[in-house]
């Protein structure tokens, strides 16, 4: 089982998006998402569309 744990903190939110995009592009998919504050928001977007082109993509 693979979990992505995303912490809170406004500045970390943007860093998480970049890290998640790299992981997804490498074919690494989580089984579980856990997040607090902005990490929970990023986890929600990732859960809705867990692809590199999904909800985390800029634009």
Coordinates of N, CA, C and O in Angstrom, one line a residue:
X1 N 0.8 -1.2 0.0 CA 0.0 0.0 0.0 C 0.9 1.2 0.0 O 1.8 1.3 0.8
X2 N 0.6 2.2 -0.9 CA 1.3 3.4 -1.0 C 0.4 4.6 -0.6 O -0.7 4.7 -1.2
X3 N 0.9 5.4 0.3 CA 0.1 6.6 0.7 C 0.9 7.9 0.4 O 2.1 7.9 0.6
X4 N 0.2 8.9 0.0 CA 0.8 10.2 -0.2 C 0.2 11.0 1.0 O -1.0 11.1 1.2
X5 N 1.1 11.6 1.9 CA 0.7 12.4 3.0 C 1.1 13.8 2.7 O 2.3 14.1 2.6
X6 N 0.1 14.7 2.6 CA 0.3 16.1 2.3 C 0.0 17.0 3.5 O -1.1 17.0 4.0
X7 N 1.0 17.8 3.8 CA 0.9 18.6 5.0 C 0.3 19.9 4.7 O 0.1 20.3 3.6
X8 N 0.0 20.7 5.8 CA -0.6 22.0 5.6 C 0.5 23.0 5.5 O 1.7 22.7 5.6
X9 N 0.1 24.2 5.3 CA 1.0 25.4 5.2 C 0.9 25.9 3.8 O 1.2 25.2 2.8
X10 N 0.4 27.1 3.6 CA 0.1 27.7 2.3 C 1.3 27.6 1.3 O 1.0 27.3 0.1
X11 N 2.5 27.9 1.7 CA 3.6 27.8 0.8 C 3.9 26.4 0.3 O 4.4 26.2 -0.8
X12 N 3.6 25.4 1.1 CA 3.8 24.0 0.7 C 2.9 23.5 -0.4 O 3.2 22.6 -1.1
X13 N 1.7 24.2 -0.5 CA 0.7 23.7 -1.4 C 1.3 23.7 -2.9 O 1.1 22.7 -3.6
X14 N 2.0 24.8 -3.3 CA 2.5 24.8 -4.6 C 3.6 23.8 -4.8 O 3.7 23.2 -5.9
X15 N 4.4 23.6 -3.8 CA 5.5 22.6 -3.9 C 4.9 21.2 -4.0 O 5.5 20.4 -4.7
X16 N 3.8 20.9 -3.3 CA 3.2 19.6 -3.4 C 2.7 19.4 -4.8 O 2.8 18.2 -5.3
X17 N 2.1 20.4 -5.4 CA 1.6 20.2 -6.8 C 2.7 19.7 -7.7 O 2.6 18.8 -8.5
X18 N 3.9 20.4 -7.6 CA 5.0 20.0 -8.5 C 5.5 18.6 -8.2 O 5.8 17.8 -9.1
X19 N 5.6 18.3 -6.9 CA 6.1 16.9 -6.5 C 5.1 15.9 -7.0 O 5.5 14.8 -7.5
X20 N 3.8 16.1 -6.8 CA 2.8 15.2 -7.2 C 2.8 15.0 -8.7 O 2.6 13.8 -9.2
X21 N 3.0 16.0 -9.5 CA 3.1 15.9 -11.0 C 4.2 15.0 -11.4 O 4.1 14.1 -12.2
X22 N 5.4 15.2 -10.7 CA 6.5 14.3 -11.1 C 6.2 12.9 -10.7 O 6.6 12.0 -11.5
X23 N 5.7 12.6 -9.6 CA 5.3 11.2 -9.2 C 4.3 10.6 -10.1 O 4.5 9.5 -10.6
X24 N 3.3 11.3 -10.5 CA 2.3 10.8 -11.4 C 2.9 10.5 -12.8 O 2.6 9.5 -13.5
X25 N 3.7 11.5 -13.3 CA 4.4 11.3 -14.6 C 5.3 10.1 -14.6 O 5.5 9.4 -15.6
X26 N 5.8 9.7 -13.4 CA 6.7 8.5 -13.3 C 5.9 7.3 -13.1 O 6.5 6.2 -13.0
X27 N 4.6 7.4 -13.1 CA 3.7 6.2 -13.0 C 3.5 5.8 -11.6 O 3.0 4.6 -11.3
X28 N 3.8 6.6 -10.6 CA 3.6 6.2 -9.2 C 2.2 6.7 -8.8 O 2.0 7.9 -8.7
X29 N 1.4 5.8 -8.5 CA 0.0 6.1 -8.1 C -0.3 5.7 -6.6 O 0.1 4.6 -6.2
X30 N -0.8 6.6 -5.8 CA -1.1 6.2 -4.4 C -2.4 5.4 -4.3 O -3.3 5.4 -5.1
X31 N -2.4 4.6 -3.2 CA -3.6 3.9 -2.8 C -4.4 4.7 -1.8 O -5.6 4.5 -1.8
X32 N -3.7 5.5 -1.1 CA -4.4 6.3 0.0 C -3.8 7.7 -0.1 O -2.6 8.0 -0.3
X33 N -4.7 8.7 0.1 CA -4.3 10.1 0.2 C -4.7 10.7 1.6 O -5.8 10.4 2.0
X34 N -3.8 11.3 2.2 CA -4.0 12.0 3.5 C -3.6 13.4 3.4 O -2.5 13.7 2.9
X35 N -4.4 14.3 3.9 CA -4.0 15.7 3.8 C -4.5 16.6 4.9 O -5.6 16.3 5.5
X36 N -3.8 17.6 5.2 CA -4.3 18.6 6.2 C -4.2 20.0 5.6 O -3.2 20.3 4.9
X37 N -5.2 20.8 5.8 CA -5.2 22.2 5.3 C -5.0 22.2 3.8 O -5.8 21.6 3.1
X38 N -4.0 22.9 3.3 CA -3.8 22.9 1.8 C -3.5 21.6 1.3 O -3.8 21.3 0.1
X39 N -2.9 20.7 2.1 CA -2.7 19.3 1.6 C -3.9 18.6 1.4 O -4.0 17.7 0.5
X40 N -5.0 18.9 2.2 CA -6.3 18.2 1.9 C -6.9 18.7 0.6 O -7.5 17.9 -0.1
X41 N -6.7 20.0 0.3 CA -7.2 20.5 -0.9 C -6.5 19.9 -2.1 O -7.2 19.4 -3.1
X42 N -5.2 19.7 -2.0 CA -4.5 19.1 -3.1 C -4.9 17.6 -3.2 O -5.0 17.1 -4.3
X43 N -5.1 17.0 -2.1 CA -5.5 15.6 -2.1 C -6.9 15.4 -2.8 O -7.1 14.5 -3.5
X44 N -7.7 16.4 -2.5 CA -9.1 16.3 -3.1 C -9.0 16.4 -4.6 O -9.6 15.6 -5.4
X45 N -8.2 17.4 -5.1 CA -8.0 17.5 -6.6 C -7.4 16.3 -7.2 O -7.8 15.9 -8.3
X46 N -6.4 15.7 -6.5 CA -5.8 14.5 -7.0 C -6.7 13.3 -7.0 O -6.8 12.6 -8.0
X47 N -7.6 13.2 -6.0 CA -8.5 12.1 -5.9 C -9.6 12.2 -7.0 O -10.0 11.2 -7.6
X48 N -9.9 13.5 -7.4 CA -11.0 13.7 -8.5 C -10.4 13.2 -9.8 O -11.2 12.7 -10.6
X49 N -9.2 13.5 -10.1 CA -8.6 13.1 -11.4 C -7.1 12.8 -11.2 O -6.2 13.6 -11.3
X50 N -6.8 11.5 -10.9 CA -5.4 11.1 -10.5 C -4.5 10.9 -11.7 O -3.8 9.9 -11.9
X51 N -4.5 11.9 -12.6 CA -3.6 11.8 -13.8 C -2.7 13.0 -13.8 O -3.1 14.1 -13.3
X52 N -1.6 13.0 -14.5 CA -0.7 14.2 -14.6 C -1.4 15.4 -15.3 O -1.1 16.5 -15.0
X53 N -2.4 15.1 -16.1 CA -3.1 16.2 -16.8 C -4.4 16.6 -16.0 O -5.1 17.4 -16.4
X54 N -4.6 16.0 -14.8 CA -5.8 16.2 -14.1 C -5.9 17.6 -13.4 O -5.3 18.6 -13.8
X55 N -6.6 17.6 -12.3 CA -6.9 18.8 -11.6 C -5.8 19.5 -11.0 O -5.9 20.7 -10.6
X56 N -4.6 18.9 -10.9 CA -3.4 19.6 -10.4 C -2.7 20.4 -11.4 O -1.7 21.2 -11.1
X57 N -3.0 20.2 -12.7 CA -2.2 20.8 -13.7 C -2.5 22.3 -13.8 O -3.7 22.7 -13.6
X58 N -1.5 23.2 -14.0 CA -1.7 24.6 -14.1 C -2.5 24.9 -15.4 O -2.3 24.2 -16.4
X59 N -3.3 25.9 -15.3 CA -3.9 26.4 -16.5 C -5.3 26.0 -16.7 O -6.1 25.3 -16.6

